[in-house]
Short mmCIF file of C-alpha atoms in Angstrom, two decimals:
data_model
loop_
_atom_site.label_atom_id
_atom_site.label_comp_id
_atom_site.label_asym_id
_atom_site.label_seq_id
_atom_site.Cartn_x
_atom_site.Cartn_y
_atom_site.Cartn_z
CA MET U 179 -75.46 53.43 -33.28
CA ASN U 180 -74.12 50.28 -31.73
CA TYR U 181 -75.67 47.10 -32.37
CA LEU U 182 -74.54 45.98 -28.93
CA SER U 183 -73.19 47.82 -26.36
CA ALA U 184 -71.32 46.89 -23.15
CA GLU U 185 -71.51 49.14 -20.25
CA ASN U 186 -69.70 49.01 -16.91
CA ILE U 187 -69.83 45.10 -16.80
CA SER U 188 -67.58 42.97 -14.81
CA ARG U 189 -67.52 39.38 -14.21
CA ASN U 190 -65.47 37.62 -11.09
CA ILE U 191 -65.48 33.82 -10.21
CA GLY U 192 -64.78 33.29 -6.40
CA GLU U 193 -62.43 35.94 -5.41
CA ARG U 194 -60.96 36.23 -8.92
CA TRP U 195 -62.26 39.03 -11.17
CA ILE U 196 -62.24 37.73 -14.93
CA PHE U 197 -63.13 41.40 -16.37
CA LYS U 198 -63.98 44.31 -14.70
CA SER U 199 -65.53 47.61 -15.75
CA LEU U 200 -65.36 47.23 -19.53
CA PHE U 201 -67.11 49.55 -21.79
CA PHE U 202 -66.88 48.89 -25.65
CA GLY U 203 -69.55 48.41 -28.19
CA LEU U 204 -70.25 46.94 -31.86
CA GLN U 205 -71.20 48.68 -34.71
CA LYS U 206 -72.67 47.53 -38.10
CA GLY U 207 -70.17 46.10 -40.24
CA GLU U 208 -67.33 46.09 -37.38
CA LYS U 209 -64.87 43.26 -37.50
CA VAL U 210 -63.27 42.81 -34.24
CA ALA U 211 -60.89 40.52 -32.95
CA LEU U 212 -60.90 39.47 -29.15
CA ILE U 213 -57.39 38.62 -28.22
CA GLY U 214 -55.70 37.41 -24.98
CA LYS U 215 -53.99 34.66 -23.38
CA ASN U 216 -55.53 31.30 -22.65
CA GLY U 217 -57.33 31.50 -19.22
CA THR U 218 -57.99 35.48 -19.39
CA GLY U 219 -61.50 35.07 -19.88
CA LYS U 220 -62.58 35.47 -23.52
CA THR U 221 -64.76 32.82 -23.71
CA THR U 222 -66.56 33.91 -20.25
CA LEU U 223 -67.05 37.60 -21.98
CA MET U 224 -68.50 36.08 -25.34
CA GLU U 225 -70.90 33.93 -23.20
CA THR U 226 -71.83 36.73 -21.03
CA LEU U 227 -72.44 38.89 -24.11
CA MET U 228 -74.58 35.91 -25.35
CA GLY U 229 -76.50 36.11 -21.98
CA MET U 230 -75.39 32.57 -21.00
CA GLN U 231 -73.40 34.11 -18.19
CA THR U 232 -74.78 37.08 -15.96
CA PRO U 233 -72.56 39.94 -15.10
CA ASP U 234 -71.75 40.83 -11.63
CA ASP U 235 -72.01 44.68 -12.66
CA GLY U 236 -73.12 46.53 -15.61
CA LYS U 237 -75.52 45.79 -18.36
CA ILE U 238 -75.31 44.59 -21.87
CA SER U 239 -77.83 46.30 -24.69
CA ILE U 240 -78.45 45.01 -27.83
CA ARG U 241 -80.55 47.00 -30.38
CA LYS U 242 -84.25 46.05 -31.18
CA GLY U 243 -84.46 43.77 -33.98
CA ILE U 244 -80.75 42.86 -34.10
CA ARG U 245 -80.06 39.36 -33.92
CA VAL U 246 -76.83 38.06 -32.28
CA GLY U 247 -75.53 34.22 -33.18
CA TYR U 248 -72.77 32.43 -31.34
CA LEU U 249 -70.13 29.67 -32.46
CA PRO U 250 -68.64 28.47 -29.25
CA GLN U 251 -65.21 26.74 -29.24
CA ASN U 252 -67.06 23.18 -28.24
CA PRO U 253 -70.75 23.29 -29.75
CA ILE U 254 -72.99 20.80 -27.42
CA PHE U 255 -75.73 19.09 -29.03
CA SER U 256 -78.49 16.66 -27.91
CA GLU U 257 -77.65 12.91 -28.34
CA LYS U 258 -80.74 12.49 -30.46
CA GLU U 259 -80.93 15.25 -32.62
CA GLU U 260 -80.52 14.76 -36.48
CA VAL U 261 -78.46 16.96 -38.95
CA LEU U 262 -81.15 18.19 -40.78
CA ASN U 263 -83.55 19.50 -37.35
CA TYR U 264 -80.33 21.17 -36.46
CA LEU U 265 -79.68 23.19 -39.02
CA PHE U 266 -83.18 24.34 -40.26
CA SER U 267 -84.53 26.36 -37.12
CA ASP U 268 -88.59 26.10 -36.61
CA ASP U 269 -88.29 29.97 -36.08
CA LEU U 270 -87.92 30.80 -39.76
CA PRO U 271 -90.81 29.76 -42.29
CA SER U 272 -88.30 29.39 -44.98
CA ALA U 273 -86.13 26.94 -42.92
CA VAL U 274 -89.04 25.08 -41.82
CA ALA U 275 -90.08 24.59 -45.79
CA ILE U 276 -86.48 23.62 -46.61
CA LYS U 277 -86.33 21.03 -43.77
CA SER U 278 -89.91 19.90 -44.90
CA TYR U 279 -88.33 19.57 -48.71
CA GLU U 280 -85.29 17.74 -47.56
CA LYS U 281 -87.33 15.08 -45.83
CA ALA U 282 -89.37 14.48 -48.60
CA MET U 283 -86.47 13.98 -51.02
CA LEU U 284 -84.77 11.30 -48.51
CA SER U 285 -88.22 9.49 -48.13
CA GLY U 286 -89.09 9.92 -52.02
CA ASP U 287 -92.75 9.85 -51.31
CA PRO U 288 -94.54 11.55 -54.37
CA LYS U 289 -97.09 13.32 -52.31
CA GLU U 290 -94.97 14.64 -49.55
CA LEU U 291 -92.61 16.21 -52.49
CA GLU U 292 -95.75 18.02 -54.26
CA ASP U 293 -96.63 19.42 -50.44
CA SER U 294 -92.99 20.14 -49.89
CA PHE U 295 -92.68 21.97 -53.42
CA ALA U 296 -95.62 24.03 -52.73
CA LEU U 297 -94.56 24.99 -49.29
CA MET U 298 -91.21 26.03 -50.96
CA GLU U 299 -92.99 28.30 -53.52
CA LEU U 300 -94.93 29.73 -50.77
CA HIS U 301 -92.28 31.17 -48.99
CA ASN U 302 -90.02 31.72 -51.73
CA ALA U 303 -87.40 29.70 -50.18
CA TRP U 304 -85.34 28.59 -53.34
CA ASP U 305 -82.44 31.04 -53.03
CA TYR U 306 -82.36 30.29 -49.43
CA GLU U 307 -82.03 26.60 -50.00
CA ALA U 308 -79.38 27.48 -52.65
CA ARG U 309 -77.41 29.56 -50.25
CA ALA U 310 -78.01 26.80 -47.29
CA LYS U 311 -76.92 24.03 -49.86
CA GLN U 312 -73.54 26.07 -51.04
CA ILE U 313 -72.86 26.39 -47.06
CA ILE U 314 -73.39 22.63 -46.34
CA THR U 315 -71.67 21.35 -49.36
CA ARG U 316 -68.44 23.68 -48.46
CA LEU U 317 -68.33 22.55 -44.94
CA GLY U 318 -69.24 19.10 -45.73
CA ILE U 319 -71.69 18.19 -43.57
CA PRO U 320 -73.08 14.53 -43.39
CA ASP U 321 -76.60 13.32 -44.74
CA GLY U 322 -79.38 15.13 -42.84
CA ASP U 323 -80.75 11.99 -41.38
CA GLN U 324 -77.68 11.36 -39.30
CA LYS U 325 -77.56 11.65 -35.76
CA VAL U 326 -75.10 14.38 -34.22
CA SER U 327 -74.20 12.09 -31.81
CA THR U 328 -72.21 10.18 -34.50
CA LEU U 329 -70.30 13.28 -35.58
CA SER U 330 -66.90 13.82 -35.04
CA GLY U 331 -65.70 16.80 -32.93
CA GLY U 332 -64.53 18.60 -36.30
CA GLN U 333 -67.75 17.62 -37.93
CA LYS U 334 -69.93 18.89 -35.07
CA LYS U 335 -67.86 22.29 -34.89
CA ARG U 336 -68.60 22.62 -38.74
CA LEU U 337 -72.09 21.65 -38.17
CA SER U 338 -72.37 24.68 -35.95
CA LEU U 339 -70.90 27.11 -38.10
CA ALA U 340 -73.06 26.23 -41.04
CA LYS U 341 -76.03 26.82 -39.10
CA LEU U 342 -74.99 30.26 -37.97
CA LEU U 343 -73.85 31.00 -41.62
CA ILE U 344 -77.08 29.95 -42.83
CA GLU U 345 -79.11 32.00 -40.36
CA SER U 346 -76.84 35.05 -41.09
CA PRO U 347 -77.63 36.69 -37.86
CA ASP U 348 -76.74 40.52 -37.62
CA ILE U 349 -74.04 40.05 -35.21
CA MET U 350 -71.64 36.88 -35.32
CA ILE U 351 -69.72 35.88 -32.10
CA LEU U 352 -67.39 33.41 -33.02
CA ASP U 353 -64.92 31.59 -31.15
CA GLU U 354 -62.18 29.83 -33.34
CA PRO U 355 -64.41 29.29 -36.28
CA THR U 356 -61.29 28.07 -38.33
CA ASN U 357 -60.54 25.00 -36.33
CA HIS U 358 -61.49 21.75 -38.22
CA LEU U 359 -61.52 23.70 -41.57
CA ASP U 360 -58.89 22.96 -44.42
CA ILE U 361 -57.32 25.91 -45.88
CA GLU U 362 -59.14 26.41 -49.06
CA THR U 363 -62.73 26.46 -46.54
CA ILE U 364 -61.00 29.28 -44.67
CA GLU U 365 -60.68 31.25 -47.47
CA TRP U 366 -64.12 30.74 -48.68
CA LEU U 367 -65.42 31.83 -44.80
CA GLU U 368 -63.32 34.95 -45.08
CA GLY U 369 -64.60 36.02 -48.36
CA ILE U 370 -68.34 35.50 -46.62
CA LEU U 371 -67.00 37.64 -43.37
CA SER U 372 -65.78 40.23 -45.19
CA GLY U 373 -69.10 41.40 -46.57
CA PRO U 374 -69.63 45.20 -45.36
CA ASN U 375 -72.69 44.31 -43.82
CA VAL U 376 -71.42 41.29 -41.71
CA THR U 377 -70.40 42.72 -38.00
CA VAL U 378 -68.02 39.91 -36.10
CA LEU U 379 -66.68 39.73 -32.69
CA VAL U 380 -63.77 36.38 -33.11
CA VAL U 381 -61.53 34.63 -31.23
CA SER U 382 -58.80 32.99 -33.34
CA HIS U 383 -55.63 32.22 -33.61
CA ASP U 384 -54.87 32.47 -37.28
CA ARG U 385 -53.21 35.65 -37.93
CA TYR U 386 -53.68 35.71 -41.78
CA PHE U 387 -57.20 35.71 -40.99
CA LEU U 388 -57.34 38.20 -38.23
CA ASP U 389 -55.43 40.50 -40.83
CA LYS U 390 -57.88 39.53 -43.55
CA ILE U 391 -60.92 39.68 -41.75
CA CYS U 392 -60.35 42.27 -38.80
CA ASN U 393 -60.53 46.24 -38.74
CA LYS U 394 -60.12 46.46 -34.97
CA MET U 395 -58.83 44.64 -32.08
CA PHE U 396 -59.70 44.00 -28.29
CA GLU U 397 -57.03 42.94 -26.02
CA LEU U 398 -58.09 41.41 -22.70
CA ALA U 399 -55.32 41.51 -20.10
CA LEU U 400 -55.56 41.34 -16.35
CA GLY U 401 -59.50 42.09 -16.29
CA ALA U 402 -58.86 45.15 -18.42
CA LEU U 403 -59.97 45.76 -22.14
CA TYR U 404 -57.61 47.49 -24.60
CA THR U 405 -59.02 49.00 -28.02
CA TYR U 406 -56.83 49.29 -31.09
CA GLU U 407 -58.09 50.60 -34.31
CA GLY U 408 -56.40 48.47 -37.01
CA ASN U 409 -55.52 44.93 -38.04
CA TYR U 410 -53.23 42.31 -36.20
CA ALA U 411 -49.85 43.67 -37.24
CA TYR U 412 -51.00 47.29 -35.84
CA PHE U 413 -52.18 45.76 -32.78
CA LEU U 414 -48.71 44.16 -32.23
CA GLU U 415 -46.62 47.33 -32.89
CA LYS U 416 -49.02 49.31 -30.42
CA LYS U 417 -49.61 46.78 -27.71
CA ALA U 418 -45.74 46.71 -27.61
CA GLU U 419 -45.64 50.44 -27.27
CA ARG U 420 -48.26 50.32 -24.51
CA GLU U 421 -46.56 47.72 -22.60
CA ALA U 422 -43.33 49.36 -22.56
CA SER U 423 -45.12 53.10 -21.54
CA GLU U 424 -46.97 51.06 -18.52
CA ALA U 425 -43.52 49.30 -17.14
CA SER U 426 -42.08 53.07 -17.25
CA SER U 427 -44.98 54.64 -15.58
CA ILE U 428 -44.70 51.64 -12.92
CA SER U 429 -41.25 52.04 -12.53
CA LYS U 430 -41.54 55.85 -11.84
CA ALA U 431 -44.34 55.40 -9.19
CA LYS U 432 -42.33 52.67 -7.51
CA ASN U 433 -39.93 55.21 -7.00
CA LEU U 434 -41.88 58.18 -5.83
CA TYR U 435 -43.72 55.88 -3.87
CA ARG U 436 -40.85 54.97 -1.40
CA LYS U 437 -40.37 58.76 -1.06
CA GLU U 438 -43.76 59.41 -0.29
CA LEU U 439 -44.12 56.59 2.21
CA GLU U 440 -41.40 58.00 3.87
CA TRP U 441 -42.83 61.33 3.89
CA MET U 442 -46.21 59.84 5.19
CA ARG U 443 -44.83 57.98 7.89
CA LYS U 444 -43.09 61.20 9.23
CA GLN U 445 -46.04 63.75 9.45
CA PRO U 446 -48.06 63.92 12.39
CA ARG U 447 -51.50 63.02 12.52
CA ALA U 448 -53.25 66.72 12.41
CA ARG U 449 -52.26 67.86 8.64
CA GLY U 450 -53.13 71.51 6.90
CA THR U 451 -55.02 71.40 3.27
CA LYS U 452 -51.92 71.27 1.36
CA ALA U 453 -50.79 68.01 3.21
CA GLN U 454 -54.21 66.53 2.47
CA TYR U 455 -53.69 66.93 -1.38
CA ARG U 456 -50.14 65.09 -1.24
CA ILE U 457 -52.29 62.41 0.74
CA ASP U 458 -54.69 61.95 -1.86
CA ALA U 459 -51.97 61.69 -4.26
CA PHE U 460 -50.05 59.09 -2.39
CA THR U 461 -53.15 56.81 -3.15
CA GLU U 462 -53.06 57.09 -6.80
CA ILE U 463 -49.07 56.59 -6.57
CA ASP U 464 -49.61 53.75 -4.41
CA GLU U 465 -52.29 51.96 -7.05
CA MET U 466 -50.09 52.74 -9.76
CA ALA U 467 -46.69 51.44 -8.15
CA HIS U 468 -48.54 48.07 -7.21
CA LYS U 469 -50.38 47.64 -10.48
CA LYS U 470 -49.70 44.32 -12.23
CA LEU U 471 -47.97 43.81 -15.56
CA ASP U 472 -48.63 40.94 -18.02
CA ASP U 473 -45.44 40.25 -18.07
CA SER U 474 -45.45 36.05 -17.80
CA LYS U 475 -43.69 34.03 -20.67
CA LEU U 476 -43.76 30.70 -21.78
CA GLU U 477 -40.41 29.06 -21.77
CA LEU U 478 -39.37 26.14 -24.55
CA ASN U 479 -35.72 25.01 -23.81
CA ILE U 480 -36.26 21.23 -24.18
CA GLN U 481 -33.57 18.64 -24.92
CA MET U 482 -33.79 16.85 -28.02
CA SER U 483 -32.67 13.00 -27.93
CA ARG U 484 -29.84 12.09 -30.53
CA LEU U 485 -30.72 11.61 -33.91
CA GLY U 486 -28.87 9.18 -36.24
CA ASN U 487 -28.11 8.89 -39.76
CA LYS U 488 -31.37 6.64 -40.44
CA ILE U 489 -34.72 8.02 -39.52
CA ILE U 490 -37.60 6.82 -41.45
CA GLU U 491 -37.51 4.94 -44.44
CA ILE U 492 -40.60 4.65 -46.47
CA ASN U 493 -41.30 2.05 -49.61
CA GLY U 494 -44.35 1.37 -51.68
CA LEU U 495 -46.74 2.43 -49.17
CA LYS U 496 -50.46 1.71 -49.48
CA LYS U 497 -53.51 2.36 -47.43
CA ALA U 498 -57.06 2.41 -48.34
CA TRP U 499 -60.51 2.81 -46.62
CA GLY U 500 -62.81 0.21 -48.21
CA ASP U 501 -62.76 1.52 -51.87
CA LYS U 502 -61.51 4.56 -51.02
CA LYS U 503 -57.62 5.46 -51.70
CA ILE U 504 -55.86 6.99 -49.04
CA ILE U 505 -52.26 6.65 -50.14
CA ASN U 506 -51.17 4.61 -53.41
CA GLU U 507 -47.23 3.97 -53.64
CA PHE U 508 -45.70 6.45 -51.69
CA THR U 509 -42.05 6.40 -51.00
CA TYR U 510 -39.45 8.78 -49.11
CA THR U 511 -36.54 8.72 -47.00
CA PHE U 512 -36.83 11.38 -44.20
CA LYS U 513 -33.52 13.49 -43.75
CA LYS U 514 -32.29 15.52 -40.93
CA LYS U 515 -33.88 18.65 -40.57
CA ASP U 516 -36.51 18.00 -42.87
CA ARG U 517 -39.36 20.65 -42.32
CA ILE U 518 -42.39 19.24 -44.10
CA GLY U 519 -46.09 20.38 -44.34
CA ILE U 520 -48.80 18.31 -45.31
CA VAL U 521 -51.57 20.00 -47.35
CA GLY U 522 -55.06 18.57 -48.39
CA LYS U 523 -58.70 19.00 -48.05
CA ASN U 524 -60.50 17.52 -44.94
CA GLY U 525 -61.03 13.79 -45.34
CA ALA U 526 -58.23 13.50 -48.04
CA GLY U 527 -56.34 11.19 -45.53
CA LYS U 528 -53.74 13.61 -43.75
CA THR U 529 -54.10 12.18 -40.31
CA THR U 530 -54.22 8.55 -41.50
CA PHE U 531 -50.82 9.09 -43.12
CA LEU U 532 -49.82 10.56 -39.71
CA GLN U 533 -51.07 7.53 -37.82
CA LEU U 534 -49.26 5.16 -40.22
CA LEU U 535 -45.96 7.22 -39.70
CA THR U 536 -46.33 6.51 -35.89
CA GLY U 537 -47.84 2.98 -35.91
CA LEU U 538 -51.39 3.43 -35.18
CA GLU U 539 -52.66 2.10 -37.92
CA LYS U 540 -51.22 -0.46 -40.62
CA PRO U 541 -50.33 0.16 -44.09
CA ASP U 542 -52.20 -2.30 -46.60
CA ALA U 543 -48.59 -2.64 -48.32
CA GLY U 544 -45.14 -1.33 -48.20
CA THR U 545 -42.50 -0.83 -45.45
CA ILE U 546 -41.98 1.78 -42.67
CA ASP U 547 -38.75 1.38 -41.76
CA PRO U 548 -37.66 3.69 -38.59
CA GLY U 549 -33.96 4.43 -37.17
CA GLU U 550 -32.96 2.90 -33.97
CA THR U 551 -32.52 6.62 -32.02
CA LEU U 552 -35.82 7.97 -33.29
CA VAL U 553 -38.10 9.38 -30.81
CA ILE U 554 -41.44 10.38 -32.04
CA GLY U 555 -43.37 12.81 -30.60
CA TYR U 556 -46.73 12.95 -31.91
CA TYR U 557 -49.26 15.89 -31.23
CA THR U 558 -52.63 14.59 -32.00
CA GLN U 559 -55.83 16.46 -32.57
CA ILE U 560 -57.74 14.16 -30.18
CA PRO U 561 -57.42 15.66 -26.51
CA PHE U 562 -55.47 13.42 -24.31
CA ASP U 563 -57.63 10.96 -22.42
CA PHE U 564 -57.00 12.11 -18.43
CA LYS U 565 -59.00 10.38 -15.95
CA PRO U 566 -61.75 11.81 -13.75
CA GLU U 567 -59.99 14.54 -10.97
CA GLN U 568 -56.92 13.70 -12.36
CA ARG U 569 -54.48 16.74 -11.30
CA VAL U 570 -52.11 18.80 -13.80
CA ILE U 571 -49.21 17.72 -12.34
CA ASP U 572 -50.16 13.88 -12.39
CA THR U 573 -49.93 14.00 -16.33
CA ILE U 574 -46.53 14.86 -16.47
CA THR U 575 -45.47 12.88 -13.50
CA GLU U 576 -46.87 9.88 -14.82
CA ILE U 577 -44.29 10.25 -18.05
CA ALA U 578 -41.78 11.39 -16.28
CA GLU U 579 -40.23 12.50 -12.81
CA VAL U 580 -37.43 14.04 -13.93
CA ILE U 581 -37.10 16.32 -16.99
CA PRO U 582 -34.00 17.12 -18.93
CA TYR U 583 -34.00 20.82 -19.72
CA GLY U 584 -31.76 22.86 -21.60
CA LYS U 585 -27.73 22.10 -21.84
CA ASN U 586 -27.14 21.06 -18.47
CA GLU U 587 -30.51 21.52 -16.43
CA SER U 588 -32.92 18.96 -14.78
CA LEU U 589 -36.26 20.03 -13.80
CA SER U 590 -38.77 18.47 -11.44
CA PRO U 591 -42.46 18.32 -12.91
CA SER U 592 -43.53 20.97 -11.13
CA GLN U 593 -40.75 23.03 -12.15
CA PHE U 594 -41.35 22.48 -15.64
CA LEU U 595 -45.08 23.10 -15.45
CA SER U 596 -43.88 26.71 -14.23
CA LYS U 597 -42.09 27.06 -17.31
CA PHE U 598 -45.28 26.43 -19.36
CA LEU U 599 -47.31 29.05 -17.15
CA PHE U 600 -49.03 26.52 -14.72
CA PRO U 601 -48.39 28.59 -11.47
CA THR U 602 -48.20 26.26 -8.54
CA ALA U 603 -51.65 26.32 -7.05
CA GLN U 604 -53.08 25.67 -10.72
CA GLN U 605 -50.70 22.03 -10.70
CA TYR U 606 -52.83 20.68 -8.11
CA THR U 607 -56.02 21.27 -9.61
CA PRO U 608 -58.24 18.68 -11.87
CA VAL U 609 -57.47 19.15 -15.81
CA GLU U 610 -60.97 19.55 -16.23
CA LYS U 611 -60.74 23.02 -14.76
CA LEU U 612 -58.59 24.03 -17.22
CA SER U 613 -59.59 26.24 -20.25
CA GLY U 614 -59.41 24.45 -23.95
CA GLY U 615 -56.36 26.34 -24.69
CA GLU U 616 -54.76 25.48 -21.34
CA LYS U 617 -55.50 21.87 -22.16
CA LYS U 618 -53.91 22.04 -25.34
CA ARG U 619 -50.69 23.65 -23.87
CA LEU U 620 -50.48 20.38 -21.39
CA GLN U 621 -51.22 18.49 -24.18
CA LEU U 622 -48.20 19.73 -25.99
CA MET U 623 -45.98 19.82 -22.74
CA ARG U 624 -46.84 15.76 -22.72
CA VAL U 625 -45.38 15.67 -26.19
CA LEU U 626 -42.20 17.65 -25.48
CA VAL U 627 -41.18 16.15 -22.05
CA GLN U 628 -40.34 13.06 -24.09
CA ASN U 629 -37.66 14.92 -25.89
CA PRO U 630 -38.52 13.67 -29.27
CA ASN U 631 -36.11 14.45 -32.02
CA PHE U 632 -38.75 13.87 -34.82
CA LEU U 633 -42.11 15.95 -33.94
CA ILE U 634 -45.09 14.66 -35.99
CA LEU U 635 -47.96 17.85 -35.28
CA ASP U 636 -51.56 17.18 -36.07
CA GLU U 637 -53.19 21.01 -35.87
CA PRO U 638 -51.00 21.91 -33.14
CA THR U 639 -52.21 25.85 -33.28
CA ASN U 640 -55.96 25.13 -32.31
CA ASP U 641 -57.11 26.91 -29.19
CA LEU U 642 -53.66 28.13 -28.47
CA ASP U 643 -53.36 31.99 -27.84
CA LEU U 644 -51.46 33.96 -29.92
CA ASP U 645 -48.69 34.27 -27.52
CA THR U 646 -48.05 30.88 -26.67
CA LEU U 647 -48.16 30.34 -30.57
CA GLN U 648 -45.52 32.90 -31.41
CA LEU U 649 -43.33 31.21 -28.81
CA LEU U 650 -43.94 27.84 -29.99
CA GLU U 651 -43.19 29.09 -33.58
CA ASP U 652 -39.92 30.36 -32.26
CA PHE U 653 -38.99 26.83 -30.83
CA LEU U 654 -39.46 25.08 -33.89
CA SER U 655 -37.77 27.32 -36.00
CA GLU U 656 -34.74 26.39 -33.86
CA PHE U 657 -35.70 22.69 -33.44
CA GLN U 658 -33.05 20.56 -34.93
CA GLY U 659 -34.66 17.12 -35.38
CA CYS U 660 -37.42 16.31 -38.35
CA LEU U 661 -40.65 18.51 -38.29
CA LEU U 662 -43.62 17.21 -39.99
CA LEU U 663 -46.60 19.49 -39.83
CA VAL U 664 -50.40 19.64 -40.62
CA SER U 665 -51.79 23.25 -39.91
CA HIS U 666 -54.47 25.09 -41.38
CA ASP U 667 -52.80 28.31 -39.91
CA ARG U 668 -51.26 29.31 -43.10
CA TYR U 669 -48.69 32.01 -41.38
CA PHE U 670 -47.64 29.24 -39.15
CA MET U 671 -47.13 27.15 -42.43
CA ASP U 672 -45.42 29.59 -44.16
CA ASN U 673 -42.83 30.53 -41.15
CA LEU U 674 -41.81 26.57 -40.27
CA VAL U 675 -41.54 24.58 -43.77
CA ASP U 676 -40.07 24.46 -46.52
CA GLN U 677 -41.62 21.70 -48.52
CA LEU U 678 -45.08 20.41 -48.80
CA ILE U 679 -46.32 16.75 -49.03
CA LEU U 680 -49.79 17.08 -51.20
CA VAL U 681 -52.67 14.78 -50.35
CA GLU U 682 -54.86 15.31 -53.02
CA GLY U 683 -57.45 12.13 -52.95
CA GLU U 684 -57.90 9.10 -54.58
CA GLY U 685 -54.31 7.95 -53.32
CA GLU U 686 -52.34 10.76 -54.94
CA VAL U 687 -49.83 11.98 -52.62
CA LYS U 688 -47.32 14.34 -54.46
CA PHE U 689 -44.32 16.92 -53.06
CA PHE U 690 -43.91 20.41 -53.66
CA ASN U 691 -40.68 22.38 -53.24
CA GLY U 692 -41.64 25.49 -50.97
CA ASN U 693 -44.26 27.00 -48.50
CA TYR U 694 -47.91 27.39 -48.52
CA THR U 695 -47.72 30.74 -50.28
CA ASP U 696 -45.22 29.28 -52.52
CA TYR U 697 -47.62 26.69 -53.39
CA ARG U 698 -50.82 29.00 -54.15
CA ILE U 699 -49.12 31.06 -56.00
CA SER U 700 -47.87 28.32 -58.11
CA LEU U 701 -51.64 27.61 -58.91
CA GLU U 702 -52.59 31.09 -60.24
#
């Protein structure tokens, strides 16, 4: 029996159907990936299942007693809320007891400690607390009395995930849960979600994560939902078969449509029963012949500025924040076609290292000497700061009016945007109207339009759809410049880098020859 059922649900915005006449269900223990291009309506579908948006048609049924929890892509919090109050909901007696106990521990008042200890005993909350403490520690949640408004975007995402895991609902609906997690924490999360009684609907760009967790795929494309029983690798195979079959059927229908249209025009108005059957069939042929195929493809063919012999020379680099050492005595000379990944726990200093290379931070000691021909393209985790009402096309024209493209081609900003799947109508809409993934794609464009020869990418896969991710991977595989990459996406790292910089904390920075899987094997 389904925990959750969607029956004939539809949602439209203006004249556009986001999805139409969807039927599906979630059963106990199922782990389902929701896959689709940026802007196809994945978040809208999730919010509709949660009751945050109302379907225009159909209904959603949740089995009595089943609790559903939601991790949004960008959680929103009350400005005044404290971490502890957010984590432990007043709906659960065990959570109330833990909240009281944690506050007493912070205050140190003997009477408060005695009363809170008794409350913990009354509700048998010690096991609940031990599990909550493990989750809080693993996800690096800050002190309980800290205001949520002071946290970074990544900390807020981890805080929202911690609350969901502590409450352990029957169904978890997760929008990009691996964003802002280091690789070790992702592997820990995989262990939790793989439990036989855990039911999951998840949007994720992390292909290893999807292969490890999910046993079913929902693909949202052009308002329809396609179901595949199997993991992500199986989905890719069957999707290709489905698209080839659809293209063949549409091609045949178009040929038949032309023939039948000619017959329709020649027939007199009064027709017999036999002719009526042919007319009815023509309606179906017409529908199939004009069915849309989701064949839009992002194109990446960016020119690279010439790269000289000298790239970047680093000597004796040191950096600390107060007493915390980030980098201690790091020396390296970058070479042409270097493909290096950076690995380390959250907070170890990976982003600080990138900011030192790009000049956004100054070292405490040592030198960073760039070559004369060096053009760095730096993609940051922080979204670019667009102006209110700034249009999509304005974000490119403010950088360049003419963009070199391919071998001997130049594009206007509008043509360049079209290559990145921003149609003309969307180019003149405000950036704030874009989905999270579309904003990330636009941010990537702003980096590539500068024709860099040294790409420094800090978590570039966050919020990108899987199709865009595959094209980015293909582009980077052929990129002739230097690549320095921070990513929690193990599949992405394995395919693109052949050596690692290990940021181990306390200033320790080491090199490893090989990709991420090679490194994990070396630790066993």
